[in-house]
Amino acid sequence: MNTPSLLSPTNARAGSLACVGMGMTLGSHLTPLARSHIEQADVVFAGLSDSLVEMWLQRMHPDVRSLQSYYREGKSRMKTYRQWVELMMTEVRAGKRVCGVFYGHPGIFAWSPHKVIEVARAEGFAAHMEPGISAEDCLYADLGIDPGRFGCQHFEASQLLLFERRIDPTGYLVLWQVGLVGDRSTARFKTGPAYRQLLVDLLSRDYPLDHEVIIYRGATLPIQQPRIIRVALRDLPEAPLTAEETVVLPPARTLQPNLAMQERLDALDRQAEVDALA
């Protein structure tokens, strides 16, 4: 049975939508498929982090419409994101091929691309998300982290404060949007040291206050280098942070063997050897 996400060309409505990722670094992260969606669109909406990146995108298409002007201090970001959805859907409903271009990966810390695709599919339009190189991808490369070595947890910083979550200090802990931690209004662009102190108080249950914390921001222009600052956990409240920085806590404890599970695995291995000889 067909679903709205699997519409064929014969039963899809005339308009269409593609949300693609620009990647993090200008000019070097855009995939050929994402470029194709941009070039073939009738109208392109840009939710990008840098005006230079927007200017570069404008060289690829004659009708690029910036979404950045809908942000405003004191205005809920959710209101802005809903406006983005409606702007894109207005053109889709008019029968146009619409491409939304977002920095990094369009599905990571990006509410509008997920929502507009959901709305488009529910209304019978073809809609697609094309991944891009995300800040997470750059973080692993720039910091030399293999998430498969010790494991890696990711939390949005405010969510970690507001809900009961279980932290595993034997793996890496990656905290997003620490510069906005504690903002429940979704209308501010940053919070202050007192809010970050609450985060430190929470983290100090699992990490010593002298534990190294890495503040990271990936490069968005080819001439830039990633921003990497190492501070003690206790100093995080006074560190300069924006919403774009990510905070990484390396493991604080060693992995502890699960002896009971290892014994069960040993038993399975012995049984497998017996079965192989039978």
mmCIF file of N, CA and C in Angstrom, residues 123-252:
data_model
loop_
_atom_site.group_PDB
_atom_site.id
_atom_site.type_symbol
_atom_site.label_atom_id
_atom_site.label_comp_id
_atom_site.label_asym_id
_atom_site.label_seq_id
_atom_site.Cartn_x
_atom_site.Cartn_y
_atom_site.Cartn_z
ATOM 1 N N GLU A 123 -0.277 16.382 2.463
ATOM 2 C CA GLU A 123 -1.133 17.021 1.466
ATOM 3 C C GLU A 123 -0.974 16.415 0.070
ATOM 4 N N GLY A 124 -0.180 15.360 -0.039
ATOM 5 C CA GLY A 124 -0.079 14.654 -1.306
ATOM 6 C C GLY A 124 1.037 15.099 -2.218
ATOM 7 N N PHE A 125 1.977 15.881 -1.705
ATOM 8 C CA PHE A 125 3.098 16.339 -2.527
ATOM 9 C C PHE A 125 4.318 15.445 -2.318
ATOM 10 N N ALA A 126 5.112 15.300 -3.355
ATOM 11 C CA ALA A 126 6.381 14.588 -3.226
ATOM 12 C C ALA A 126 7.334 15.443 -2.406
ATOM 13 N N ALA A 127 7.973 14.838 -1.416
ATOM 14 C CA ALA A 127 8.878 15.576 -0.537
ATOM 15 C C ALA A 127 10.043 14.686 -0.155
ATOM 16 N N HIS A 128 11.224 15.275 -0.073
ATOM 17 C CA HIS A 128 12.448 14.495 0.107
ATOM 18 C C HIS A 128 13.429 15.285 0.953
ATOM 19 N N MET A 129 14.183 14.587 1.808
ATOM 20 C CA MET A 129 15.286 15.194 2.550
ATOM 21 C C MET A 129 16.596 14.602 2.062
ATOM 22 N N GLU A 130 17.523 15.478 1.729
ATOM 23 C CA GLU A 130 18.839 15.052 1.262
ATOM 24 C C GLU A 130 19.874 15.423 2.322
ATOM 25 N N PRO A 131 20.573 14.443 2.897
ATOM 26 C CA PRO A 131 21.473 14.740 4.012
ATOM 27 C C PRO A 131 22.671 15.575 3.601
ATOM 28 N N GLY A 132 23.253 16.197 4.608
ATOM 29 C CA GLY A 132 24.469 16.972 4.405
ATOM 30 C C GLY A 132 25.472 16.661 5.504
ATOM 31 N N ILE A 133 26.695 17.133 5.339
ATOM 32 C CA ILE A 133 27.720 16.954 6.364
ATOM 33 C C ILE A 133 27.377 17.862 7.533
ATOM 34 N N SER A 134 27.221 17.276 8.714
ATOM 35 C CA SER A 134 26.725 18.006 9.875
ATOM 36 C C SER A 134 27.865 18.450 10.783
ATOM 37 N N ALA A 135 27.508 19.278 11.774
ATOM 38 C CA ALA A 135 28.482 19.677 12.788
ATOM 39 C C ALA A 135 29.011 18.462 13.542
ATOM 40 N N GLU A 136 28.153 17.456 13.725
ATOM 41 C CA GLU A 136 28.591 16.231 14.391
ATOM 42 C C GLU A 136 29.680 15.530 13.585
ATOM 43 N N ASP A 137 29.489 15.448 12.269
ATOM 44 C CA ASP A 137 30.495 14.815 11.418
ATOM 45 C C ASP A 137 31.836 15.538 11.527
ATOM 46 N N CYS A 138 31.791 16.873 11.472
ATOM 47 C CA CYS A 138 33.021 17.668 11.564
ATOM 48 C C CYS A 138 33.664 17.514 12.940
ATOM 49 N N LEU A 139 32.834 17.436 13.976
ATOM 50 C CA LEU A 139 33.342 17.293 15.339
ATOM 51 C C LEU A 139 34.179 16.025 15.470
ATOM 52 N N TYR A 140 33.669 14.916 14.965
ATOM 53 C CA TYR A 140 34.420 13.661 15.058
ATOM 54 C C TYR A 140 35.784 13.788 14.372
ATOM 55 N N ALA A 141 35.792 14.428 13.199
ATOM 56 C CA ALA A 141 37.037 14.562 12.445
ATOM 57 C C ALA A 141 38.005 15.530 13.117
ATOM 58 N N ASP A 142 37.503 16.691 13.533
ATOM 59 C CA ASP A 142 38.379 17.728 14.083
ATOM 60 C C ASP A 142 38.922 17.372 15.465
ATOM 61 N N LEU A 143 38.138 16.657 16.272
ATOM 62 C CA LEU A 143 38.570 16.305 17.627
ATOM 63 C C LEU A 143 39.171 14.907 17.701
ATOM 64 N N GLY A 144 39.163 14.186 16.589
ATOM 65 C CA GLY A 144 39.758 12.847 16.579
ATOM 66 C C GLY A 144 39.001 11.850 17.428
ATOM 67 N N ILE A 145 37.669 11.956 17.413
ATOM 68 C CA ILE A 145 36.828 11.077 18.221
ATOM 69 C C ILE A 145 36.229 9.977 17.357
ATOM 70 N N ASP A 146 36.365 8.753 17.798
ATOM 71 C CA ASP A 146 35.669 7.626 17.185
ATOM 72 C C ASP A 146 34.533 7.235 18.129
ATOM 73 N N PRO A 147 33.272 7.513 17.766
ATOM 74 C CA PRO A 147 32.167 7.216 18.692
ATOM 75 C C PRO A 147 32.009 5.732 18.971
ATOM 76 N N GLY A 148 32.614 4.889 18.151
ATOM 77 C CA GLY A 148 32.516 3.457 18.375
ATOM 78 C C GLY A 148 33.502 2.926 19.402
ATOM 79 N N ARG A 149 34.447 3.765 19.850
ATOM 80 C CA ARG A 149 35.461 3.270 20.775
ATOM 81 C C ARG A 149 34.917 3.141 22.197
ATOM 82 N N PHE A 150 34.342 4.205 22.712
ATOM 83 C CA PHE A 150 33.786 4.185 24.067
ATOM 84 C C PHE A 150 32.285 4.431 24.087
ATOM 85 N N GLY A 151 31.701 4.730 22.937
ATOM 86 C CA GLY A 151 30.309 5.130 22.887
ATOM 87 C C GLY A 151 30.193 6.644 22.997
ATOM 88 N N CYS A 152 29.049 7.165 22.584
ATOM 89 C CA CYS A 152 28.886 8.613 22.535
ATOM 90 C C CYS A 152 27.418 8.969 22.764
ATOM 91 N N GLN A 153 27.155 9.782 23.769
ATOM 92 C CA GLN A 153 25.807 10.273 24.036
ATOM 93 C C GLN A 153 25.685 11.708 23.545
ATOM 94 N N HIS A 154 24.516 12.037 22.991
ATOM 95 C CA HIS A 154 24.239 13.396 22.544
ATOM 96 C C HIS A 154 22.972 13.892 23.230
ATOM 97 N N PHE A 155 23.035 15.089 23.805
ATOM 98 C CA PHE A 155 21.861 15.709 24.406
ATOM 99 C C PHE A 155 21.810 17.177 24.038
ATOM 100 N N GLU A 156 20.626 17.687 23.815
ATOM 101 C CA GLU A 156 20.430 19.137 23.784
ATOM 102 C C GLU A 156 20.516 19.602 25.231
ATOM 103 N N ALA A 157 21.285 20.663 25.477
ATOM 104 C CA ALA A 157 21.640 21.012 26.846
ATOM 105 C C ALA A 157 20.425 21.312 27.717
ATOM 106 N N SER A 158 19.467 22.060 27.200
ATOM 107 C CA SER A 158 18.288 22.388 28.010
ATOM 108 C C SER A 158 17.480 21.138 28.330
ATOM 109 N N GLN A 159 17.392 20.209 27.386
ATOM 110 C CA GLN A 159 16.660 18.972 27.639
ATOM 111 C C GLN A 159 17.315 18.186 28.765
ATOM 112 N N LEU A 160 18.634 18.239 28.830
ATOM 113 C CA LEU A 160 19.343 17.537 29.901
ATOM 114 C C LEU A 160 18.993 18.133 31.265
ATOM 115 N N LEU A 161 18.763 19.450 31.300
ATOM 116 C CA LEU A 161 18.373 20.095 32.550
ATOM 117 C C LEU A 161 16.925 19.802 32.929
ATOM 118 N N LEU A 162 16.052 19.813 31.938
ATOM 119 C CA LEU A 162 14.620 19.805 32.210
ATOM 120 C C LEU A 162 14.034 18.417 32.432
ATOM 121 N N PHE A 163 14.752 17.392 32.019
ATOM 122 C CA PHE A 163 14.214 16.035 32.110
ATOM 123 C C PHE A 163 15.223 15.110 32.791
ATOM 124 N N GLU A 164 14.708 14.040 33.331
ATOM 125 C CA GLU A 164 15.561 13.038 33.965
ATOM 126 C C GLU A 164 16.222 12.190 32.883
ATOM 127 N N ARG A 165 17.513 12.406 32.676
ATOM 128 C CA ARG A 165 18.259 11.629 31.700
ATOM 129 C C ARG A 165 19.405 10.919 32.414
ATOM 130 N N ARG A 166 19.831 9.811 31.869
ATOM 131 C CA ARG A 166 20.904 9.024 32.477
ATOM 132 C C ARG A 166 22.200 9.252 31.701
ATOM 133 N N ILE A 167 23.190 9.813 32.373
ATOM 134 C CA ILE A 167 24.491 10.086 31.767
ATOM 135 C C ILE A 167 25.421 8.906 32.028
ATOM 136 N N ASP A 168 26.174 8.521 31.000
ATOM 137 C CA ASP A 168 27.162 7.448 31.134
ATOM 138 C C ASP A 168 28.555 8.073 31.008
ATOM 139 N N PRO A 169 29.253 8.322 32.113
ATOM 140 C CA PRO A 169 30.554 8.999 32.038
ATOM 141 C C PRO A 169 31.692 8.119 31.539
ATOM 142 N N THR A 170 31.416 6.871 31.158
ATOM 143 C CA THR A 170 32.464 6.038 30.557
ATOM 144 C C THR A 170 32.578 6.273 29.056
ATOM 145 N N GLY A 171 31.638 7.025 28.463
ATOM 146 C CA GLY A 171 31.688 7.364 27.048
ATOM 147 C C GLY A 171 31.799 8.864 26.873
ATOM 148 N N TYR A 172 31.839 9.296 25.635
ATOM 149 C CA TYR A 172 31.835 10.732 25.339
ATOM 150 C C TYR A 172 30.432 11.293 25.556
ATOM 151 N N LEU A 173 30.365 12.514 26.056
ATOM 152 C CA LEU A 173 29.105 13.228 26.209
ATOM 153 C C LEU A 173 29.180 14.495 25.364
ATOM 154 N N VAL A 174 28.249 14.633 24.421
ATOM 155 C CA VAL A 174 28.209 15.794 23.522
ATOM 156 C C VAL A 174 26.954 16.593 23.836
ATOM 157 N N LEU A 175 27.140 17.859 24.167
ATOM 158 C CA LEU A 175 26.035 18.727 24.551
ATOM 159 C C LEU A 175 25.879 19.836 23.518
ATOM 160 N N TRP A 176 24.677 19.952 22.990
ATOM 161 C CA TRP A 176 24.386 20.913 21.932
ATOM 162 C C TRP A 176 23.669 22.127 22.507
ATOM 163 N N GLN A 177 23.945 23.271 21.909
ATOM 164 C CA GLN A 177 23.278 24.537 22.235
ATOM 165 C C GLN A 177 23.428 24.902 23.711
ATOM 166 N N VAL A 178 24.632 24.733 24.217
ATOM 167 C CA VAL A 178 24.902 25.087 25.609
ATOM 168 C C VAL A 178 24.761 26.596 25.819
ATOM 169 N N GLY A 179 25.040 27.388 24.794
ATOM 170 C CA GLY A 179 24.876 28.832 24.915
ATOM 171 C C GLY A 179 23.453 29.268 25.149
ATOM 172 N N LEU A 180 22.490 28.362 24.886
ATOM 173 C CA LEU A 180 21.071 28.643 25.113
ATOM 174 C C LEU A 180 20.500 27.851 26.280
ATOM 175 N N VAL A 181 21.344 27.201 27.044
ATOM 176 C CA VAL A 181 20.852 26.287 28.066
ATOM 177 C C VAL A 181 19.922 27.003 29.049
ATOM 178 N N GLY A 182 18.809 26.364 29.335
ATOM 179 C CA GLY A 182 17.854 26.900 30.288
ATOM 180 C C GLY A 182 16.832 27.849 29.715
ATOM 181 N N ASP A 183 16.927 28.179 28.421
ATOM 182 C CA ASP A 183 15.949 29.085 27.809
ATOM 183 C C ASP A 183 14.676 28.310 27.483
ATOM 184 N N ARG A 184 13.620 28.571 28.254
ATOM 185 C CA ARG A 184 12.340 27.905 28.016
ATOM 186 C C ARG A 184 11.398 28.751 27.169
ATOM 187 N N SER A 185 11.802 29.976 26.871
ATOM 188 C CA SER A 185 10.948 30.867 26.072
ATOM 189 C C SER A 185 11.131 30.642 24.577
ATOM 190 N N THR A 186 12.249 30.045 24.177
ATOM 191 C CA THR A 186 12.682 29.912 22.772
ATOM 192 C C THR A 186 12.723 31.267 22.079
ATOM 193 N N ALA A 187 12.913 32.343 22.847
ATOM 194 C CA ALA A 187 12.911 33.692 22.278
ATOM 195 C C ALA A 187 14.244 34.409 22.480
ATOM 196 N N ARG A 188 15.192 33.759 23.144
ATOM 197 C CA ARG A 188 16.495 34.384 23.374
ATOM 198 C C ARG A 188 17.554 33.736 22.491
ATOM 199 N N PHE A 189 18.610 34.483 22.233
ATOM 200 C CA PHE A 189 19.711 33.964 21.441
ATOM 201 C C PHE A 189 20.871 33.490 22.307
ATOM 202 N N LYS A 190 20.794 33.764 23.610
ATOM 203 C CA LYS A 190 21.802 33.247 24.526
ATOM 204 C C LYS A 190 21.279 33.392 25.955
ATOM 205 N N THR A 191 21.840 32.587 26.847
ATOM 206 C CA THR A 191 21.597 32.746 28.281
ATOM 207 C C THR A 191 22.953 32.984 28.936
ATOM 208 N N GLY A 192 22.947 33.334 30.205
ATOM 209 C CA GLY A 192 24.181 33.749 30.849
ATOM 210 C C GLY A 192 24.846 32.696 31.700
ATOM 211 N N PRO A 193 25.923 33.108 32.390
ATOM 212 C CA PRO A 193 26.692 32.172 33.218
ATOM 213 C C PRO A 193 25.866 31.474 34.295
ATOM 214 N N ALA A 194 24.879 32.157 34.867
ATOM 215 C CA ALA A 194 24.087 31.534 35.930
ATOM 216 C C ALA A 194 23.337 30.315 35.412
ATOM 217 N N TYR A 195 22.910 30.365 34.154
ATOM 218 C CA TYR A 195 22.213 29.223 33.558
ATOM 219 C C TYR A 195 23.193 28.075 33.314
ATOM 220 N N ARG A 196 24.392 28.413 32.856
ATOM 221 C CA ARG A 196 25.381 27.363 32.620
ATOM 222 C C ARG A 196 25.867 26.763 33.927
ATOM 223 N N GLN A 197 25.811 27.548 35.013
ATOM 224 C CA GLN A 197 26.197 27.001 36.310
ATOM 225 C C GLN A 197 25.259 25.881 36.730
ATOM 226 N N LEU A 198 23.963 26.028 36.394
ATOM 227 C CA LEU A 198 23.024 24.945 36.677
ATOM 228 C C LEU A 198 23.423 23.676 35.932
ATOM 229 N N LEU A 199 23.881 23.843 34.693
ATOM 230 C CA LEU A 199 24.329 22.687 33.926
ATOM 231 C C LEU A 199 25.566 22.060 34.569
ATOM 232 N N VAL A 200 26.500 22.889 35.023
ATOM 233 C CA VAL A 200 27.697 22.369 35.700
ATOM 234 C C VAL A 200 27.307 21.640 36.976
ATOM 235 N N ASP A 201 26.362 22.199 37.724
ATOM 236 C CA ASP A 201 25.909 21.528 38.944
ATOM 237 C C ASP A 201 25.375 20.134 38.637
ATOM 238 N N LEU A 202 24.634 20.023 37.554
ATOM 239 C CA LEU A 202 24.096 18.726 37.163
ATOM 240 C C LEU A 202 25.208 17.772 36.733
ATOM 241 N N LEU A 203 26.125 18.261 35.909
ATOM 242 C CA LEU A 203 27.200 17.407 35.404
ATOM 243 C C LEU A 203 28.159 16.983 36.504
ATOM 244 N N SER A 204 28.279 17.797 37.555
ATOM 245 C CA SER A 204 29.231 17.478 38.621
ATOM 246 C C SER A 204 28.825 16.241 39.410
ATOM 247 N N ARG A 205 27.609 15.744 39.198
ATOM 248 C CA ARG A 205 27.212 14.475 39.814
ATOM 249 C C ARG A 205 27.988 13.301 39.222
ATOM 250 N N ASP A 206 28.413 13.466 37.974
ATOM 251 C CA ASP A 206 29.085 12.365 37.266
ATOM 252 C C ASP A 206 30.520 12.686 36.868
ATOM 253 N N TYR A 207 30.910 13.963 36.944
ATOM 254 C CA TYR A 207 32.249 14.374 36.513
ATOM 255 C C TYR A 207 32.890 15.248 37.590
ATOM 256 N N PRO A 208 34.189 15.087 37.823
ATOM 257 C CA PRO A 208 34.875 16.005 38.748
ATOM 258 C C PRO A 208 34.940 17.406 38.139
ATOM 259 N N LEU A 209 34.980 18.418 38.972
ATOM 260 C CA LEU A 209 34.953 19.800 38.485
ATOM 261 C C LEU A 209 36.213 20.170 37.699
ATOM 262 N N ASP A 210 37.300 19.409 37.884
ATOM 263 C CA ASP A 210 38.502 19.690 37.102
ATOM 264 C C ASP A 210 38.561 18.863 35.820
ATOM 265 N N HIS A 211 37.472 18.158 35.499
ATOM 266 C CA HIS A 211 37.442 17.356 34.279
ATOM 267 C C HIS A 211 37.507 18.267 33.052
ATOM 268 N N GLU A 212 38.270 17.849 32.056
ATOM 269 C CA GLU A 212 38.424 18.656 30.841
ATOM 270 C C GLU A 212 37.141 18.685 30.018
ATOM 271 N N VAL A 213 36.769 19.887 29.602
ATOM 272 C CA VAL A 213 35.630 20.109 28.731
ATOM 273 C C VAL A 213 36.147 20.747 27.448
ATOM 274 N N ILE A 214 35.662 20.271 26.309
ATOM 275 C CA ILE A 214 36.086 20.813 25.018
ATOM 276 C C ILE A 214 34.947 21.641 24.429
ATOM 277 N N ILE A 215 35.228 22.903 24.135
ATOM 278 C CA ILE A 215 34.260 23.778 23.459
ATOM 279 C C ILE A 215 34.633 23.793 21.984
ATOM 280 N N TYR A 216 33.679 23.424 21.144
ATOM 281 C CA TYR A 216 33.997 23.199 19.723
ATOM 282 C C TYR A 216 33.028 23.951 18.810
ATOM 283 N N ARG A 217 33.588 24.518 17.766
ATOM 284 C CA ARG A 217 32.782 25.090 16.692
ATOM 285 C C ARG A 217 33.470 24.804 15.369
ATOM 286 N N GLY A 218 32.762 24.164 14.451
ATOM 287 C CA GLY A 218 33.339 23.813 13.165
ATOM 288 C C GLY A 218 33.516 25.020 12.264
ATOM 289 N N ALA A 219 34.414 24.896 11.316
ATOM 290 C CA ALA A 219 34.659 25.969 10.348
ATOM 291 C C ALA A 219 33.519 26.029 9.333
ATOM 292 N N THR A 220 33.074 27.248 9.013
ATOM 293 C CA THR A 220 32.030 27.426 7.996
ATOM 294 C C THR A 220 32.585 28.008 6.706
ATOM 295 N N LEU A 221 33.796 28.548 6.748
ATOM 296 C CA LEU A 221 34.441 29.089 5.553
ATOM 297 C C LEU A 221 35.775 28.372 5.341
ATOM 298 N N PRO A 222 36.187 28.169 4.079
ATOM 299 C CA PRO A 222 37.434 27.433 3.822
ATOM 300 C C PRO A 222 38.662 28.078 4.451
ATOM 301 N N ILE A 223 38.627 29.379 4.696
ATOM 302 C CA ILE A 223 39.789 30.072 5.257
ATOM 303 C C ILE A 223 39.826 29.967 6.777
ATOM 304 N N GLN A 224 38.795 29.406 7.384
ATOM 305 C CA GLN A 224 38.722 29.303 8.831
ATOM 306 C C GLN A 224 39.297 27.986 9.335
ATOM 307 N N GLN A 225 39.652 27.986 10.605
ATOM 308 C CA GLN A 225 40.009 26.774 11.323
ATOM 309 C C GLN A 225 38.922 26.503 12.365
ATOM 310 N N PRO A 226 38.694 25.256 12.713
ATOM 311 C CA PRO A 226 37.715 24.988 13.777
ATOM 312 C C PRO A 226 38.141 25.643 15.082
ATOM 313 N N ARG A 227 37.157 26.055 15.864
ATOM 314 C CA ARG A 227 37.430 26.653 17.175
ATOM 315 C C ARG A 227 37.400 25.546 18.217
ATOM 316 N N ILE A 228 38.527 25.332 18.887
ATOM 317 C CA ILE A 228 38.642 24.278 19.881
ATOM 318 C C ILE A 228 39.272 24.872 21.134
ATOM 319 N N ILE A 229 38.515 24.941 22.206
ATOM 320 C CA ILE A 229 38.987 25.483 23.476
ATOM 321 C C ILE A 229 38.777 24.432 24.556
ATOM 322 N N ARG A 230 39.781 24.230 25.392
ATOM 323 C CA ARG A 230 39.699 23.241 26.466
ATOM 324 C C ARG A 230 39.726 23.964 27.816
ATOM 325 N N VAL A 231 38.717 23.713 28.616
ATOM 326 C CA VAL A 231 38.624 24.332 29.938
ATOM 327 C C VAL A 231 38.208 23.274 30.948
ATOM 328 N N ALA A 232 38.380 23.584 32.220
ATOM 329 C CA ALA A 232 37.875 22.713 33.279
ATOM 330 C C ALA A 232 36.366 22.882 33.376
ATOM 331 N N LEU A 233 35.690 21.829 33.786
ATOM 332 C CA LEU A 233 34.235 21.877 33.907
ATOM 333 C C LEU A 233 33.789 23.053 34.771
ATOM 334 N N ARG A 234 34.501 23.337 35.851
ATOM 335 C CA ARG A 234 34.103 24.419 36.748
ATOM 336 C C ARG A 234 34.140 25.780 36.056
ATOM 337 N N ASP A 235 34.934 25.905 34.981
ATOM 338 C CA ASP A 235 35.086 27.187 34.297
ATOM 339 C C ASP A 235 34.110 27.370 33.137
ATOM 340 N N LEU A 236 33.288 26.370 32.878
ATOM 341 C CA LEU A 236 32.362 26.451 31.745
ATOM 342 C C LEU A 236 31.390 27.631 31.842
ATOM 343 N N PRO A 237 30.850 27.986 33.024
ATOM 344 C CA PRO A 237 29.893 29.097 33.069
ATOM 345 C C PRO A 237 30.451 30.411 32.533
ATOM 346 N N GLU A 238 31.733 30.680 32.723
ATOM 347 C CA GLU A 238 32.314 31.952 32.297
ATOM 348 C C GLU A 238 32.932 31.889 30.907
ATOM 349 N N ALA A 239 32.916 30.732 30.276
ATOM 350 C CA ALA A 239 33.486 30.615 28.938
ATOM 351 C C ALA A 239 32.580 31.291 27.914
ATOM 352 N N PRO A 240 33.148 31.968 26.900
ATOM 353 C CA PRO A 240 32.324 32.602 25.863
ATOM 354 C C PRO A 240 31.658 31.547 24.990
ATOM 355 N N LEU A 241 30.323 31.583 24.937
ATOM 356 C CA LEU A 241 29.578 30.568 24.202
ATOM 357 C C LEU A 241 28.428 31.207 23.442
ATOM 358 N N THR A 242 28.171 30.707 22.243
ATOM 359 C CA THR A 242 26.962 31.048 21.501
ATOM 360 C C THR A 242 26.199 29.749 21.245
ATOM 361 N N ALA A 243 25.074 29.848 20.563
ATOM 362 C CA ALA A 243 24.289 28.653 20.259
ATOM 363 C C ALA A 243 25.028 27.727 19.306
ATOM 364 N N GLU A 244 26.044 28.245 18.597
ATOM 365 C CA GLU A 244 26.736 27.433 17.588
ATOM 366 C C GLU A 244 27.803 26.531 18.191
ATOM 367 N N GLU A 245 28.286 26.848 19.384
ATOM 368 C CA GLU A 245 29.318 26.006 19.998
ATOM 369 C C GLU A 245 28.718 24.728 20.575
ATOM 370 N N THR A 246 29.488 23.683 20.491
ATOM 371 C CA THR A 246 29.121 22.394 21.065
ATOM 372 C C THR A 246 30.123 22.067 22.168
ATOM 373 N N VAL A 247 29.654 21.460 23.244
ATOM 374 C CA VAL A 247 30.517 21.121 24.372
ATOM 375 C C VAL A 247 30.660 19.603 24.445
ATOM 376 N N VAL A 248 31.886 19.154 24.548
ATOM 377 C CA VAL A 248 32.191 17.727 24.593
ATOM 378 C C VAL A 248 32.909 17.398 25.894
ATOM 379 N N LEU A 249 32.414 16.392 26.591
ATOM 380 C CA LEU A 249 33.089 15.879 27.786
ATOM 381 C C LEU A 249 33.655 14.501 27.449
ATOM 382 N N PRO A 250 34.979 14.353 27.444
ATOM 383 C CA PRO A 250 35.575 13.019 27.233
ATOM 384 C C PRO A 250 35.228 12.103 28.390
ATOM 385 N N PRO A 251 35.438 10.800 28.219
ATOM 386 C CA PRO A 251 35.134 9.858 29.298
ATOM 387 C C PRO A 251 35.851 10.212 30.591
ATOM 388 N N ALA A 252 35.135 10.049 31.698
ATOM 389 C CA ALA A 252 35.703 10.325 33.021
ATOM 390 C C ALA A 252 35.997 9.051 33.799
#
